[in-house]
Coordinates of C-alpha atoms in Angstrom, one line a residue:
X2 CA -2.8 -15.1 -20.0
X3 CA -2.9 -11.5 -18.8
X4 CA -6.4 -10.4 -17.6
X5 CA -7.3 -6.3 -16.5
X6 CA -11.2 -7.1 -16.8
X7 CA -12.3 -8.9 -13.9
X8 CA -15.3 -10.5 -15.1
X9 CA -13.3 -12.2 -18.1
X10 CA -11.0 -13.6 -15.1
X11 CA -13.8 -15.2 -13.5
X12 CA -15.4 -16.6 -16.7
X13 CA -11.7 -18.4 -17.1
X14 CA -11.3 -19.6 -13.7
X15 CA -15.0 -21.0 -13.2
X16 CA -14.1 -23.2 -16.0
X17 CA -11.2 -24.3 -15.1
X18 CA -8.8 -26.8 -12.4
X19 CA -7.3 -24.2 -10.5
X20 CA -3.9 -23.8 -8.7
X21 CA -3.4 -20.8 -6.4
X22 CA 0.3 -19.7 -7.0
X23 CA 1.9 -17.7 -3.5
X24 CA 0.4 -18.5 -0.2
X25 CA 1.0 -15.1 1.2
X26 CA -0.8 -11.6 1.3
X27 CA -2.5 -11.9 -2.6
X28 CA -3.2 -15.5 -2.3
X29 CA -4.8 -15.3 0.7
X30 CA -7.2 -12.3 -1.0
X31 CA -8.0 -14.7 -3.8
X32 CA -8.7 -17.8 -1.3
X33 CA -11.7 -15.6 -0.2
X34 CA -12.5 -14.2 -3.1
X35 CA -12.8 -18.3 -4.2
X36 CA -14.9 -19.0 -0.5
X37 CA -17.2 -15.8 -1.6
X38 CA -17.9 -17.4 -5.0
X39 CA -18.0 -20.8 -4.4
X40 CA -15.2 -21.3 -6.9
X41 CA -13.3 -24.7 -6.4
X42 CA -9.4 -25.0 -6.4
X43 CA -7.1 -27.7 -6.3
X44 CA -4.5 -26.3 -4.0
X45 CA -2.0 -24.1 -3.7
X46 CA 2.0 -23.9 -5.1
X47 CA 4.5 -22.0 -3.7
X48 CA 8.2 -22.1 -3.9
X49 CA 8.9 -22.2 -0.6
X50 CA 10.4 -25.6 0.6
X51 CA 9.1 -24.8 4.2
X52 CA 5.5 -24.6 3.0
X53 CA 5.5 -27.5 0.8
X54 CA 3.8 -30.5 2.3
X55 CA 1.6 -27.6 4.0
X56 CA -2.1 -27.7 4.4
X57 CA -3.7 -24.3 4.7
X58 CA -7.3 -23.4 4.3
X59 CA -8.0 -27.1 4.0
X60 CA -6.4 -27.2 0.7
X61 CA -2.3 -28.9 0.3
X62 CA 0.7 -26.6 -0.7
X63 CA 2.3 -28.2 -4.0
X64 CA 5.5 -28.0 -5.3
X65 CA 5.5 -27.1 -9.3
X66 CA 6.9 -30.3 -10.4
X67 CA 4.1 -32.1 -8.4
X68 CA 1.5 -30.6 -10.2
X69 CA 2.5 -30.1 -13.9
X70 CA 0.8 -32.4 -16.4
X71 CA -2.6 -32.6 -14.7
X72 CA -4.2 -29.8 -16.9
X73 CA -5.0 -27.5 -14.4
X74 CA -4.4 -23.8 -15.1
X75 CA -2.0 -21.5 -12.1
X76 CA -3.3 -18.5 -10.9
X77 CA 0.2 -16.5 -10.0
X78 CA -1.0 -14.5 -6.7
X79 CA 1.7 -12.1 -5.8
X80 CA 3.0 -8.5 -6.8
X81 CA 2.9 -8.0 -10.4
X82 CA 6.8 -7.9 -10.9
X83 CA 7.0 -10.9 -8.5
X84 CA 4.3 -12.7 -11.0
X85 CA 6.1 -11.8 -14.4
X86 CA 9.1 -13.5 -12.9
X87 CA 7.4 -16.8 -11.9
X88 CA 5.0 -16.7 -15.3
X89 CA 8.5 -17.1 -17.0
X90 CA 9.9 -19.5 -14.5
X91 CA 6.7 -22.0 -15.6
X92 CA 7.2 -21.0 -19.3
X93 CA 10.9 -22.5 -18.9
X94 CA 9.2 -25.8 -17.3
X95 CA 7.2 -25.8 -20.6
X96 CA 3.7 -24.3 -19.6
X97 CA 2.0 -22.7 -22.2
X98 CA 0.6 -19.4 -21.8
X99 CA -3.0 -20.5 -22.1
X100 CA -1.6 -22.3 -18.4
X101 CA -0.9 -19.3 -17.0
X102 CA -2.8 -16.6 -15.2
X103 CA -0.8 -13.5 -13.9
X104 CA -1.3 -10.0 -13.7
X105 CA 1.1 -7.1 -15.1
X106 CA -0.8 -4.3 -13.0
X107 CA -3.3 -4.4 -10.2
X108 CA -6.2 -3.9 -11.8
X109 CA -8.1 -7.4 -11.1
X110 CA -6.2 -8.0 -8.0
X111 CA -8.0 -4.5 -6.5
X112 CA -11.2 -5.6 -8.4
X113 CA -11.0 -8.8 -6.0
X114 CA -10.9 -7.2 -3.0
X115 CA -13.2 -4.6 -3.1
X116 CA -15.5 -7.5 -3.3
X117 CA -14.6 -8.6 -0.3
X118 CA -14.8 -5.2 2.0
X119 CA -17.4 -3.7 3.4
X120 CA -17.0 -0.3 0.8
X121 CA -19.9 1.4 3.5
X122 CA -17.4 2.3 5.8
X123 CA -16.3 4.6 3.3
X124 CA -19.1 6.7 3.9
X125 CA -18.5 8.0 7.5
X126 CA -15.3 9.7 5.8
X127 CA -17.9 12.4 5.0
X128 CA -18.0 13.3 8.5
X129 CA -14.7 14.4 8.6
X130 CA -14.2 16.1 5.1
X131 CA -12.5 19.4 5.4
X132 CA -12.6 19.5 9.4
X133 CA -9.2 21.5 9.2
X134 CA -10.3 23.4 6.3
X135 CA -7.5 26.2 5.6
X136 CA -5.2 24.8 7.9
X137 CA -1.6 24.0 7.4
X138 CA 0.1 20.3 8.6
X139 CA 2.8 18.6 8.1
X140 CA 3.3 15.3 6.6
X141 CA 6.2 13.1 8.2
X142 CA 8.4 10.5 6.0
X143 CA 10.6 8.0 8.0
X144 CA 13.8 9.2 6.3
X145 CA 17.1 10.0 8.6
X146 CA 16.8 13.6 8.5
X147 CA 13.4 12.9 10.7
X148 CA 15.8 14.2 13.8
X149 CA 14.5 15.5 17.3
X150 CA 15.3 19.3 16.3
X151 CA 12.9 18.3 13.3
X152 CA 10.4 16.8 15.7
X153 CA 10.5 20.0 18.4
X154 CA 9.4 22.5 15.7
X155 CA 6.7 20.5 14.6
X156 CA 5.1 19.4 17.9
X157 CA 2.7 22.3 18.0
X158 CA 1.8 21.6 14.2
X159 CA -0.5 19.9 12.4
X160 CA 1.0 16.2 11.6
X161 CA 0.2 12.9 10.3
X162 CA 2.9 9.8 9.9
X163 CA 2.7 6.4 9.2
X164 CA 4.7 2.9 9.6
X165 CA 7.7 2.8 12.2
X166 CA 7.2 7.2 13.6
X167 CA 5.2 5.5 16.2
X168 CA 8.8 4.8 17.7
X169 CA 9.2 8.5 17.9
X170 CA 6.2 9.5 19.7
X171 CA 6.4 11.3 22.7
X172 CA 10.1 12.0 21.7
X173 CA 10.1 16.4 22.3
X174 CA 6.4 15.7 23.4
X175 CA 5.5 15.3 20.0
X176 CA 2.4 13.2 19.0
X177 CA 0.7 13.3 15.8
X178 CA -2.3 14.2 14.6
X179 CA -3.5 11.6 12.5
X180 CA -1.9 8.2 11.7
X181 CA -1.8 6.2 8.3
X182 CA -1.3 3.0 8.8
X183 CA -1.5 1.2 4.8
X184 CA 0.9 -2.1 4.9
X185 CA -0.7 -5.1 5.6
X186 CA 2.5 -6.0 7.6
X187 CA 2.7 -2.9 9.6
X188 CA -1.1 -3.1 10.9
X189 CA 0.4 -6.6 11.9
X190 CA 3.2 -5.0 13.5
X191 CA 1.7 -2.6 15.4
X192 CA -1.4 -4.3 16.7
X193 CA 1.0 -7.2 18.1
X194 CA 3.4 -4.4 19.6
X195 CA 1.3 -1.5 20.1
X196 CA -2.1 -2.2 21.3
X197 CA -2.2 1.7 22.3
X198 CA -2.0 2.8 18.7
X199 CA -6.3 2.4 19.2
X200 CA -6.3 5.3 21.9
X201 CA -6.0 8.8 21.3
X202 CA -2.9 9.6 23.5
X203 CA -1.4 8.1 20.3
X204 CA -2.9 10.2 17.6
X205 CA -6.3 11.9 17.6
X206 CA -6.9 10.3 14.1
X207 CA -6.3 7.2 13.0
X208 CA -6.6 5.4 9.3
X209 CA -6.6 2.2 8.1
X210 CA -6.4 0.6 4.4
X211 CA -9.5 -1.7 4.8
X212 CA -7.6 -3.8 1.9
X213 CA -4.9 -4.4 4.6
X214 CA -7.6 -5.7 7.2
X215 CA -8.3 -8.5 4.5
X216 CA -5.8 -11.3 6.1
X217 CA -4.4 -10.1 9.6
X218 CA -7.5 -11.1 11.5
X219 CA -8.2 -7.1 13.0
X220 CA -11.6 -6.8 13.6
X221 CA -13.0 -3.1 12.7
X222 CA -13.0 -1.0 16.1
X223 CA -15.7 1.1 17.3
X224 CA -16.1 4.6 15.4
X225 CA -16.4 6.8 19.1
X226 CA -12.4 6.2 18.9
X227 CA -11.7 8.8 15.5
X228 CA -11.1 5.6 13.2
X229 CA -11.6 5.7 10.0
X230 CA -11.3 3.3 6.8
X231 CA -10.6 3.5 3.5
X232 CA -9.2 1.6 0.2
X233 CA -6.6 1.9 -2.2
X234 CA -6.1 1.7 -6.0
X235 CA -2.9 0.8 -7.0
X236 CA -1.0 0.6 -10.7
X237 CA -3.3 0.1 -13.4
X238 CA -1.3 -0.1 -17.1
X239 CA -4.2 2.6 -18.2
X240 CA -3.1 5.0 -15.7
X241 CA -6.9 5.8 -15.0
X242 CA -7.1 7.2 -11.7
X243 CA -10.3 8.9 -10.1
X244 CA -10.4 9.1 -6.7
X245 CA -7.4 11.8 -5.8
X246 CA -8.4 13.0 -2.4
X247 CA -11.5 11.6 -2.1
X248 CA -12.2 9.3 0.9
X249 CA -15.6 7.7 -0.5
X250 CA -13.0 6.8 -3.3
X251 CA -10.4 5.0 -3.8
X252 CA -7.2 6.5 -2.7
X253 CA -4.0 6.6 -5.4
X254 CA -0.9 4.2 -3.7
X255 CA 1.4 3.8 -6.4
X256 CA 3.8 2.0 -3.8
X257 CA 4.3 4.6 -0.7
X258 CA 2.0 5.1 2.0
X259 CA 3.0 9.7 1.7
X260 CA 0.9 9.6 -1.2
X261 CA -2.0 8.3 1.3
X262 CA -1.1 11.0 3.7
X263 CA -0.9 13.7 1.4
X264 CA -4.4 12.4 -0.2
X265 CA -6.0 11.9 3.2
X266 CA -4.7 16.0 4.5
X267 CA -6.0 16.9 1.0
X268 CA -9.5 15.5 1.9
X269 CA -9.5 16.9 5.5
X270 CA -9.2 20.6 4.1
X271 CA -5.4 21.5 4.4
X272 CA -4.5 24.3 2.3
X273 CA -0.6 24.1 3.0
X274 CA 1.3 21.3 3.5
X275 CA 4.6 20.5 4.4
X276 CA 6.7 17.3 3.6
X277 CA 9.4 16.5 6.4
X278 CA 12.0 13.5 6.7
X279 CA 10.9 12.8 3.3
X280 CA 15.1 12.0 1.9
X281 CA 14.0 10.1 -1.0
X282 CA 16.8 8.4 -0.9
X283 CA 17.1 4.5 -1.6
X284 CA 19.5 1.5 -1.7
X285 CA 17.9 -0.3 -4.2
X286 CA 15.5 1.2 -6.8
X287 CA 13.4 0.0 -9.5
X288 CA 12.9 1.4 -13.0
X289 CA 9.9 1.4 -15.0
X290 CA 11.6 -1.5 -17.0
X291 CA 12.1 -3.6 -13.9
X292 CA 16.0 -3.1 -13.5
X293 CA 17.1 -2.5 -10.3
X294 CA 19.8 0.0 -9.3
X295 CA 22.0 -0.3 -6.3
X296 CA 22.8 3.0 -4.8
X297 CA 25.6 3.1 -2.5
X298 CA 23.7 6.0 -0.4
X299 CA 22.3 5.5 3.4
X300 CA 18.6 4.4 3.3
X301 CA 15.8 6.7 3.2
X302 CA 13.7 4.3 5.8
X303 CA 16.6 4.7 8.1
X304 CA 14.2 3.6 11.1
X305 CA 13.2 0.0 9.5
X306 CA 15.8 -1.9 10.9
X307 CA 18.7 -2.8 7.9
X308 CA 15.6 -2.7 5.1
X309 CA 17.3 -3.4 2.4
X310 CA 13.5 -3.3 0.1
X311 CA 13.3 -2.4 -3.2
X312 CA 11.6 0.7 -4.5
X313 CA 9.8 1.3 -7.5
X314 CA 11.0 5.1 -7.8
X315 CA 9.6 5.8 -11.1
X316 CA 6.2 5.1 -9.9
X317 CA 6.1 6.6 -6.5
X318 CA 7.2 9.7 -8.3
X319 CA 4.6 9.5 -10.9
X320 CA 1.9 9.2 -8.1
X321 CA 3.3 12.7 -6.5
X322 CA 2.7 14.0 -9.9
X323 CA -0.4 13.2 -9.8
X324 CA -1.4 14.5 -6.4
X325 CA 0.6 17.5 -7.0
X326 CA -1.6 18.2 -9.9
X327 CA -4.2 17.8 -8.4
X328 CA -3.7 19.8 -5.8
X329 CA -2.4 23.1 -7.8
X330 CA -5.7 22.5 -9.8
X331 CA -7.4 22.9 -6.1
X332 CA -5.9 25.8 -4.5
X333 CA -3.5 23.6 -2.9
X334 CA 0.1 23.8 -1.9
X335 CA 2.3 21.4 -1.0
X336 CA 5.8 21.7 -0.4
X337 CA 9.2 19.7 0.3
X338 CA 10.7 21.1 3.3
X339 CA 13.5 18.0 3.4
X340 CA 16.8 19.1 3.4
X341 CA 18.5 17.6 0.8
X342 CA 15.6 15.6 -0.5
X343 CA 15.7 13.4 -3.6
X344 CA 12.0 14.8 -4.1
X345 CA 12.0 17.3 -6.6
X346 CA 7.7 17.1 -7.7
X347 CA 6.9 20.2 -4.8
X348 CA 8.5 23.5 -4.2
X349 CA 11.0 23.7 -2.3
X350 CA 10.4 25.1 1.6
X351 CA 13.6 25.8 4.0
X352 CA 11.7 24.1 7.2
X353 CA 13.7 27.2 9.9
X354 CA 11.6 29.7 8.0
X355 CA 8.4 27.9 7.9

């Protein structure tokens, strides 16, 4: 069963013995969606061999074959592709699909866990809409052409980066302006590592996806240090998005953090911005029909240590359609100043003549 309207989800799974499928990021975010509702489950399942025999949240990880044939129904909590391949996986150990619950988009999944944030933060973001109103800035990708030359012309910019820059901070005295920070796993990262990230020696602005704050245990730090929240939307099968730019909202992420930093510039009053270390380049990508294609090229998140992830190109690029559009409709203009860049949404901007 395929469900995009949340409250026909929770009809099903009140009535229902319950299974959470996937003990990581999404199951977690349905465990306290569960807690929130008072909705009983029977446990979780998960492939992992490690985690069988588990107990987390009180409840015992299963392995499939230990729990088919008592008539309860699996909720599949993981990434949409990662759930179409384990919905098929159960249909092969002869589940039905009435057994089934997954999700071909993230329509209910984001439903879920707006439930559980505190949405009010979102309303401080008013206090620093269009505070650089005209301005240009820079917006930083992790790609290999991210080099110190690039960093030395920028340092007296406008910038804002995200995930593994930090590593580069300081390198030609540059420091951003503002940092994104949108992956559940970086926050974990880089509160473990890099306490500092919370001052502003490391950027004078820093955001965080409140969605990512769901399972890490990061408790919300005090406004006086230029922090500021706010929440995602990711692939919906209608392709209905509202919020473009707008920080009460819900920000577009159709699967790269740049389309948070271009949204979150947008909102702060850029009028010119400028995409650097942005290769576009990938290993392995994923098409809009799930087939994945190996590129023999060197990775465009050259500073993530041998990541070897998979990219869902097609929608990434969609989602710089949208902004793009967005922003031309605005008075906006945003342009690729990559050398060599796989990008080819924005105008192209040779970065020396900038």
């Amino acid at each position: 069963m395929i469900f995009h309207n949340m409250d026909e989800f929770v009809q099903c799974i009140r009535k229902n013995k319950i299974y959470i499928f996937g003990t990581g990021t999404y199951g977690m975010v349905y465990t306290h969606f569960f807690e929130k509702e008072n909705i009983f489950f029977e446990g979780y399942v998960d492939n992992n061999i490690e985690k069988q025999g588990m107990i987390i949240n009180e409840k015992r990880v299963y392995s499939v074959d230990e729990t088919i044939g008592n008539g309860s129904i699996y909720l599949i909590a993981t990434m949409p592709s990662t759930s179409i391949q384990i919905y098929k996986e159960l249909i092969n150990k002869g589940l039905k699909d009435k057994d089934i619950i997954y999700f071909d988009d993230f329509s209910v999944t984001d439903d879920v866990s707006y439930s559980l944030v505190d949405k009010s933060v979102l309303e401080d973001n008013c206090n620093i809409k269009n505070i650089f109103e005209g301005k240009r800035g820079f917006a930083i990708g992790n790609g290999p052409s991210l080099t110190r030359d690039v960093l030395k012309k920028i340092k007296d910019e406008y910038s804002f980066a995200t995930n593994k820059a930090y590593q580069m901070i300081g390198i030609e005295d540059w420091h951003p302006t503002g940092f994104v920070l949108n992956d559940t796993t970086e926050i974990e990262i880089l509160n473990k590592k890099n306490i500092n990230i919370y001052k502003s020696k490391f950027a004078e602005y820093l955001f965080l996806n409140e969605l990512s704050l769901l399972n890490n245990g990061i408790v919300k730090l005090n406004k006086k240090n230029n922090i500021y929240y706010y929440i995602t939307e990711r692939y919906k099968s209608n392709e209905n998005y509202n919020g473009i730019g707008d920080m009460t909202k819900s920000l577009l992420d159709l699967e790269t953090t740049m389309h948070i930093i271009l949204q979150v510039m947008i909102y702060l009053g850029f009028k010119e911005i400028y995409l650097v270390g942005m290769d576009y380049h990938f290993k392995y990508e994923i098409d809009n029909n799930g087939k994945v294609i190996h590129n023999n090229i060197k990775n465009h998140c050259d500073m993530q240590e041998d990541d070897d992830g998979m990219y869902s190109v097609y929608y990434m690029t969609k989602g710089f359609e949208i902004i793009n559009k967005y922003a031309k409709k605005n008075g906006i203009h945003i342009y690729n100043a990559t050398p060599n860049s796989g990008l080819d949404v924005f105008e192209r901007k040779n970065l020396d003549l900038i």
